[in-house]
mmCIF file of C-alpha atoms in Angstrom:
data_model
loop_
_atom_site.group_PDB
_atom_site.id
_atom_site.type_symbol
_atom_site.label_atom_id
_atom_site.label_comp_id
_atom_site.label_asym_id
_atom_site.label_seq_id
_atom_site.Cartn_x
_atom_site.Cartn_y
_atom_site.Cartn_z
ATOM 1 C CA UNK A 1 58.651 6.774 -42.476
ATOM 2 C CA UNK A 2 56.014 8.391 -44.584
ATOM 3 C CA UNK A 3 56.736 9.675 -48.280
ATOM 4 C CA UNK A 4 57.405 12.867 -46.930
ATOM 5 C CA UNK A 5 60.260 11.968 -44.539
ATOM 6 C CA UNK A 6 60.900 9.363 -46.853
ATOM 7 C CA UNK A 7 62.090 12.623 -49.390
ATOM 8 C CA UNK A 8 63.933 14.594 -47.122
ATOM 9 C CA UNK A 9 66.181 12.013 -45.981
ATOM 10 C CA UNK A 10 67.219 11.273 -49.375
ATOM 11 C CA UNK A 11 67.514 15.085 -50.357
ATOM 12 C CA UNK A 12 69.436 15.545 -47.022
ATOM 13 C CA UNK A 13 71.487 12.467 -48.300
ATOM 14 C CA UNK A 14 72.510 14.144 -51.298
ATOM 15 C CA UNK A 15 73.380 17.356 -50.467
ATOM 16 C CA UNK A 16 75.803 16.743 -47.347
ATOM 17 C CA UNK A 17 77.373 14.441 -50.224
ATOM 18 C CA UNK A 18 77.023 16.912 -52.682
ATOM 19 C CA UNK A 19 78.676 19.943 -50.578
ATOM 20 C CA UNK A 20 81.631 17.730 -49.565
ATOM 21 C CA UNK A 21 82.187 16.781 -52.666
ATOM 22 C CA UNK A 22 82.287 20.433 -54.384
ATOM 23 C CA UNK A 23 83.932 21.916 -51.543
ATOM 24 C CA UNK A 24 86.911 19.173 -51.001
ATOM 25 C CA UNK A 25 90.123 19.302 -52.883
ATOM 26 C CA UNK A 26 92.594 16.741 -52.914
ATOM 27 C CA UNK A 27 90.458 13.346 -53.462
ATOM 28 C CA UNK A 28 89.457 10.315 -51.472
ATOM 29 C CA UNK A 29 92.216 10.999 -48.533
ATOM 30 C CA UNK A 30 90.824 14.602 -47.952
ATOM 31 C CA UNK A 31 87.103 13.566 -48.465
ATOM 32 C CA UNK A 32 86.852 10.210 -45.899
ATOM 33 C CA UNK A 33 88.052 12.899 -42.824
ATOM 34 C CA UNK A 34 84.880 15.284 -43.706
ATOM 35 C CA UNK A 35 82.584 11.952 -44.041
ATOM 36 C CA UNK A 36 83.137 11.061 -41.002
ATOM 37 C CA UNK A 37 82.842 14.491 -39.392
ATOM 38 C CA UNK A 38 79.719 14.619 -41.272
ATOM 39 C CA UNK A 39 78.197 11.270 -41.184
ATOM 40 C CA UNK A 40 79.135 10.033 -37.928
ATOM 41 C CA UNK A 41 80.006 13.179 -35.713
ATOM 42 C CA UNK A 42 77.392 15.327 -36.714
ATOM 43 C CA UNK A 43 74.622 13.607 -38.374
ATOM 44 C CA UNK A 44 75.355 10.277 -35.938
ATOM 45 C CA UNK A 45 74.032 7.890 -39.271
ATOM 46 C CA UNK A 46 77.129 6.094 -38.873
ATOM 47 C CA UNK A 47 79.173 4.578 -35.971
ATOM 48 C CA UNK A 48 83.087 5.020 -36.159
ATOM 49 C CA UNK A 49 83.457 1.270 -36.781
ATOM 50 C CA UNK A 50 80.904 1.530 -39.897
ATOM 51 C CA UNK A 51 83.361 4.720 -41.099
ATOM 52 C CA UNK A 52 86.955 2.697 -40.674
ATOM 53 C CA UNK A 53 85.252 -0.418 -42.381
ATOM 54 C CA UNK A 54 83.925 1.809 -45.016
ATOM 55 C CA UNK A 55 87.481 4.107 -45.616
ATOM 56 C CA UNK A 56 88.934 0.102 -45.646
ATOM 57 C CA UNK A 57 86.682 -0.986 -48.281
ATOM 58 C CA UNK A 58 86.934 2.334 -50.071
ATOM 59 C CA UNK A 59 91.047 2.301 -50.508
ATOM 60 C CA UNK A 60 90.929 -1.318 -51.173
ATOM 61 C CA UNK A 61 88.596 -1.423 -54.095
ATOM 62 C CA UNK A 62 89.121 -0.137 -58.010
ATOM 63 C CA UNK A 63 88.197 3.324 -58.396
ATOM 64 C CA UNK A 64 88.498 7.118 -56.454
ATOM 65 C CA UNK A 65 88.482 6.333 -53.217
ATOM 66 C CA UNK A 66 85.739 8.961 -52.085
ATOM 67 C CA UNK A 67 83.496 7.477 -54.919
ATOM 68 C CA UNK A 68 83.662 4.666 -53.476
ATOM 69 C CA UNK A 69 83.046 5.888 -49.588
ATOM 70 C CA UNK A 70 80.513 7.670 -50.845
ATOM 71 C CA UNK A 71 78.586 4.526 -52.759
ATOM 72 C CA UNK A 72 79.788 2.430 -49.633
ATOM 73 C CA UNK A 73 77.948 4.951 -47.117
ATOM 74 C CA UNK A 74 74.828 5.318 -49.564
ATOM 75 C CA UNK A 75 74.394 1.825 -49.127
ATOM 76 C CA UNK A 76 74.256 1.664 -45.795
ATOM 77 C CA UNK A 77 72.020 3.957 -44.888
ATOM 78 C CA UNK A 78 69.596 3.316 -47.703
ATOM 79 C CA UNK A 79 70.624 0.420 -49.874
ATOM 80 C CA UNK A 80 70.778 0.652 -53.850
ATOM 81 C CA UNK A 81 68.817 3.740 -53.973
ATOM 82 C CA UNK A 82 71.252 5.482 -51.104
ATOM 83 C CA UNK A 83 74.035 3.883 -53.056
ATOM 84 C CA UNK A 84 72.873 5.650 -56.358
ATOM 85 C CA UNK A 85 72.137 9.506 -54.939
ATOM 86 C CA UNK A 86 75.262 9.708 -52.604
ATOM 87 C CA UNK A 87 77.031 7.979 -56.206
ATOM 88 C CA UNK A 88 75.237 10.827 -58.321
ATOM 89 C CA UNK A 89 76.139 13.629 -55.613
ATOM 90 C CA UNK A 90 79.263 12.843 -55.426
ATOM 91 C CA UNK A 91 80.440 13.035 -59.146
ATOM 92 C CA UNK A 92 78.278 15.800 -60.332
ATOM 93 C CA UNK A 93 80.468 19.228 -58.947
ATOM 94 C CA UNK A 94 83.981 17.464 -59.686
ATOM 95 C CA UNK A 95 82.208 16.609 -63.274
ATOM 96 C CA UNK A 96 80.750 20.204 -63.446
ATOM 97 C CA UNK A 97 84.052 21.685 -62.522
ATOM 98 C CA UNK A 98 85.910 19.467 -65.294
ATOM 99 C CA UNK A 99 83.543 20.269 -67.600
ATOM 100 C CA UNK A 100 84.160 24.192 -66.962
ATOM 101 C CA UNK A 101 88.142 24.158 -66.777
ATOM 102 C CA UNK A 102 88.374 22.440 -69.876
ATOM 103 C CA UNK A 103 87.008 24.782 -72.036
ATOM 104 C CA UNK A 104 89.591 27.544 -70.587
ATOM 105 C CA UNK A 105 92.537 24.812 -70.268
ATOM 106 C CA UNK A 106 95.048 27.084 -72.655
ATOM 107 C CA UNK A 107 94.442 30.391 -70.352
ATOM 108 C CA UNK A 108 94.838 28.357 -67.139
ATOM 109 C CA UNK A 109 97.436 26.471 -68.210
ATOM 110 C CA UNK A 110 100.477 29.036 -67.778
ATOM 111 C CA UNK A 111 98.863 31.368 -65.262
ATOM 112 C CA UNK A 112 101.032 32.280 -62.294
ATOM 113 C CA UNK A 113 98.637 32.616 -59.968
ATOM 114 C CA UNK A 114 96.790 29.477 -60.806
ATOM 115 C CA UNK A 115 99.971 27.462 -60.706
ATOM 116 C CA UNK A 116 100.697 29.591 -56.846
ATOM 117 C CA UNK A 117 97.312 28.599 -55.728
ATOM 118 C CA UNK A 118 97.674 25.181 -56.423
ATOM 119 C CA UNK A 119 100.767 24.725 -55.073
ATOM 120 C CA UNK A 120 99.236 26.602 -51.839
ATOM 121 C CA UNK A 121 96.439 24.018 -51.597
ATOM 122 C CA UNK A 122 99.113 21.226 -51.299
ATOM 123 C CA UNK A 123 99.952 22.225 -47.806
ATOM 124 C CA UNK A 124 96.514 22.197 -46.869
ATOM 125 C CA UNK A 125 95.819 19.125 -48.160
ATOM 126 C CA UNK A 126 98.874 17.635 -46.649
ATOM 127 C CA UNK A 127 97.441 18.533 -43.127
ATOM 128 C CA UNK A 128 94.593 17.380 -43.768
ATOM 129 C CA UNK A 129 95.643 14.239 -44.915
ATOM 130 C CA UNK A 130 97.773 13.890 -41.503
ATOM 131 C CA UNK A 131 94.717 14.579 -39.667
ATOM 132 C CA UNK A 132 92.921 11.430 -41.505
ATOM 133 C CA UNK A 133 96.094 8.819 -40.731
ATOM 134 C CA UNK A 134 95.992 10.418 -37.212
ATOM 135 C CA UNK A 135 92.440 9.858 -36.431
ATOM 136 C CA UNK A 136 92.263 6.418 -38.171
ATOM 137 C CA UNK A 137 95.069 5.295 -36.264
ATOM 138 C CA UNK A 138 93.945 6.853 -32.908
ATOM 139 C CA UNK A 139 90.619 4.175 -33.522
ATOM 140 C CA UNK A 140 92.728 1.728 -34.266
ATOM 141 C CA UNK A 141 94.582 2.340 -31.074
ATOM 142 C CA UNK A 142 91.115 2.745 -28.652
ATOM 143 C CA UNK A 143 90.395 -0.443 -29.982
ATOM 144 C CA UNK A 144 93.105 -1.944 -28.459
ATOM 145 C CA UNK A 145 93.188 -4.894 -31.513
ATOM 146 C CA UNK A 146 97.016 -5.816 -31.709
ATOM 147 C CA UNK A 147 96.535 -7.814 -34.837
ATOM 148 C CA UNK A 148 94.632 -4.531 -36.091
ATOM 149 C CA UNK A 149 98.126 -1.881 -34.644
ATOM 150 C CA UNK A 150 100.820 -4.889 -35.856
ATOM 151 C CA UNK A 151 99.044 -4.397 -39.462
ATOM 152 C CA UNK A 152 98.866 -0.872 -39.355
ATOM 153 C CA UNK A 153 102.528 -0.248 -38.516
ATOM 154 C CA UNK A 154 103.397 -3.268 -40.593
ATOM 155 C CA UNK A 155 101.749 -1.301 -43.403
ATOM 156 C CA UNK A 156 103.318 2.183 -42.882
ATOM 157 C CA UNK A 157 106.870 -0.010 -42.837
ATOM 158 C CA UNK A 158 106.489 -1.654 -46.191
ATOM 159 C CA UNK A 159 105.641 1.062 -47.667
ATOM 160 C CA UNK A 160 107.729 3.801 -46.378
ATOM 161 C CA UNK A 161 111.452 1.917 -45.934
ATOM 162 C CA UNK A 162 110.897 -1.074 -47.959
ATOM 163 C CA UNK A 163 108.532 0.659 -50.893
ATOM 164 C CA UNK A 164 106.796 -3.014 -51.514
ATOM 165 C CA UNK A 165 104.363 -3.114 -54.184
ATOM 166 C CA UNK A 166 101.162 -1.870 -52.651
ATOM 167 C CA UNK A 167 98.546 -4.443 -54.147
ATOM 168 C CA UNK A 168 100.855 -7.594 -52.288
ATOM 169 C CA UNK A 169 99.912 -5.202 -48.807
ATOM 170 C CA UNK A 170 96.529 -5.101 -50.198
ATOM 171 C CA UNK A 171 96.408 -9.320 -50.714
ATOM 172 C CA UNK A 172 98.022 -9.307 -47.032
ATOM 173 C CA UNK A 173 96.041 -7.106 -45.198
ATOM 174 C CA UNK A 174 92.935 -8.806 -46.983
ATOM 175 C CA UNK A 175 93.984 -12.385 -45.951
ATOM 176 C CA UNK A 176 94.422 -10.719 -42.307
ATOM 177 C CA UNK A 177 91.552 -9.468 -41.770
ATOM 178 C CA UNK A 178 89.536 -12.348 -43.338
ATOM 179 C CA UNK A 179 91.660 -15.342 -40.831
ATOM 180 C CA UNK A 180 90.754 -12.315 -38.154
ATOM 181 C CA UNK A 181 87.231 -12.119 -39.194
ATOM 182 C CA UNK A 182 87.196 -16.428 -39.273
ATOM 183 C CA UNK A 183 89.504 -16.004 -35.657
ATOM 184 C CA UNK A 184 86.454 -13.452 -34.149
ATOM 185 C CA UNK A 185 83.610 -15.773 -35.900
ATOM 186 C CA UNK A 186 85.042 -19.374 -34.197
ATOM 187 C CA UNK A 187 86.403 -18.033 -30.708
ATOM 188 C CA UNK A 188 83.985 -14.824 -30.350
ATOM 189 C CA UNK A 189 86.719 -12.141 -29.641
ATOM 190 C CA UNK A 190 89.833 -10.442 -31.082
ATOM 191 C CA UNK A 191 93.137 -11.711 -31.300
#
């Protein structure tokens, strides 16, 4: 690619980033659904096995989860310097928007309406949020990797009915997937 390419990629980079990011409420679980619509339906950067690594990776590490999707993506499509725009895109609106509330905190504070419409954006955000674990688990599902479905439900389980602590799932699920990964490495398939 020549400088100019080179440019464009990286300012195309930063604004799909950029609008999701100002244009998403609700965080990391809201965010990862319009990544992937973005990044791997429509701009085809990513395959849907990069994305469900990447939303993974992204819940499992310290930090907002679409931070972290969006450093993980960066990376991958252009290493440190991806890493850092899709980083900078990412928290500039919610940081602008902070920034902005703040200083009229006391008026919004007991306003009606504001109160209504946040409570309205809770619905939406709760669809939303279906669609993700829907989608996710439909992959999973294609995939047709019982370890990966026996995990999944075994995850949903302990922490619906049995409400265990969700950094032992975490340690779980990691030591899982890593005797998976080892299984896959040694044999050459899934389990």
């Amino acid at each position: 690619m020549n400088r100019r390419e080179i440019k464009h990629f990286y300012w195309k980079l930063f604004w799909a980033t950029f609008t999701l990011s100002a244009f998403t409420f609700g965080g990391g679980f809201v965010m990862i659904p319009l990544m992937r619509k973005k990044f791997v339906l429509k701009l085809h950067w990513l395959s849907e096995e990069e994305m469900l690594d990447i939303t993974a990776i992204s819940q499992s590490t310290p930090g907002a989860m679409a931070v972290n999707a969006s450093i993980l993506i960066g990376y991958r499509l252009a290493g440190f310097s991806g890493a850092a725009v899709t980083l900078f895109a990412t928290i500039l609106p919610p940081l602008g928007i902070l920034s902005l509330v703040s200083l009229g905190y006391a008026a919004f504070r007991d306003n009606i309406w504001v109160a209504k419409a946040l409570k309205g954006m809770q619905a939406g955000i709760a669809a939303i949020v279906a669609d993700v674990v829907l989608d996710l688990g439909s992959e999973v599902g294609k995939q047709k990797n019982l370890v990966s479905i026996f995990v999944m439900l075994a995850v949903f389980v302990g922490l619906y009915f049995f409400k265990i602590n969700m950094l032992l799932i975490i340690a779980i699920s990691a030591a899982i997937g890593v005797a998976q990964g080892l299984w896959r490495r040694r044999v050459g398939k899934a389990l």
